């Protein structure tokens, strides 16, 4: 279970993209961030994961400051596109990371990589380059890479945004099957059926602010704010 604490979080690029966010969540396993493009949800995801440092404010995940190196060792990140090295096989994409960043021996790295590639139903694709597998398979390999680092929390940034509906279903089904691993998930998605099936808490964002938050059934079926009502009409 996760504990997320966000205190007066503001983040600025050329403009302010997150504005004075304050959130305290506890005892949730899977948190969804939803909203239109440009609402700030991916930026919040990147800050929670430690990929970016906030301009102002404090963010803690499981009582650990997300700006500390130790935090980044406890998370895995899955990007919108798979971000695999194009010149390496699916297997090498994982073993390289394990050997270089976690100090695994080649034998231990291979064993760990094959474990998660098999779990993601890719055992017959391990020696192929990313360009020689489907988009769905490449994204599942990216998920296997994140899992191989043995993170406590996995962050997913619209993991199906580049995929057609069939491959989207394939990847989301694979993610659902990971429930039993005891990991925590924070994810951004535009697929509301996945939010209903997988999330146990939802945060709706607009213009860099949190407009509404709560459990999925109430949030998505009986939105309280006009902003969320309008959003749900657009995505259905």
Coordinates of N, CA, C and O in Angstrom, one line a residue, residues 84-89 92-93 96 129-131:
X84 N 12.9 1.5 -25.5 CA 13.9 0.4 -25.6 C 15.1 0.9 -26.5 O 14.9 1.6 -27.4
X85 N 16.3 0.4 -26.2 CA 17.4 0.6 -27.0 C 17.2 -0.1 -28.4 O 17.0 -1.4 -28.4
X86 N 17.1 0.6 -29.5 CA 16.7 -0.1 -30.8 C 17.7 -1.1 -31.3 O 17.3 -2.0 -32.0
X87 N 19.0 -1.0 -30.9 CA 20.0 -1.9 -31.4 C 20.2 -3.1 -30.5 O 21.1 -4.0 -30.8
X88 N 19.4 -3.3 -29.4 CA 19.6 -4.4 -28.5 C 18.3 -5.2 -28.5 O 17.2 -4.7 -28.6
X89 N 18.5 -6.5 -28.3 CA 17.3 -7.4 -28.2 C 16.5 -7.1 -27.0 O 17.0 -6.4 -26.1
X92 N 18.5 -8.2 -24.0 CA 19.7 -7.3 -23.7 C 19.3 -6.0 -23.1 O 20.0 -5.4 -22.4
X93 N 18.1 -5.5 -23.6 CA 17.6 -4.2 -23.0 C 17.4 -4.3 -21.5 O 17.5 -3.3 -20.8
X96 N 21.3 -5.4 -19.6 CA 22.2 -4.3 -19.6 C 21.9 -3.3 -18.4 O 22.9 -3.0 -17.7
X129 N 14.9 -7.8 -31.9 CA 15.1 -6.3 -31.7 C 13.7 -5.7 -31.6 O 12.7 -6.2 -32.1
X130 N 13.6 -4.5 -30.9 CA 12.3 -3.9 -30.7 C 11.6 -3.7 -32.1 O 10.3 -3.8 -32.1
X131 N 12.3 -3.4 -33.1 CA 11.6 -3.1 -34.4 C 11.0 -4.3 -35.0 O 10.2 -4.2 -35.9

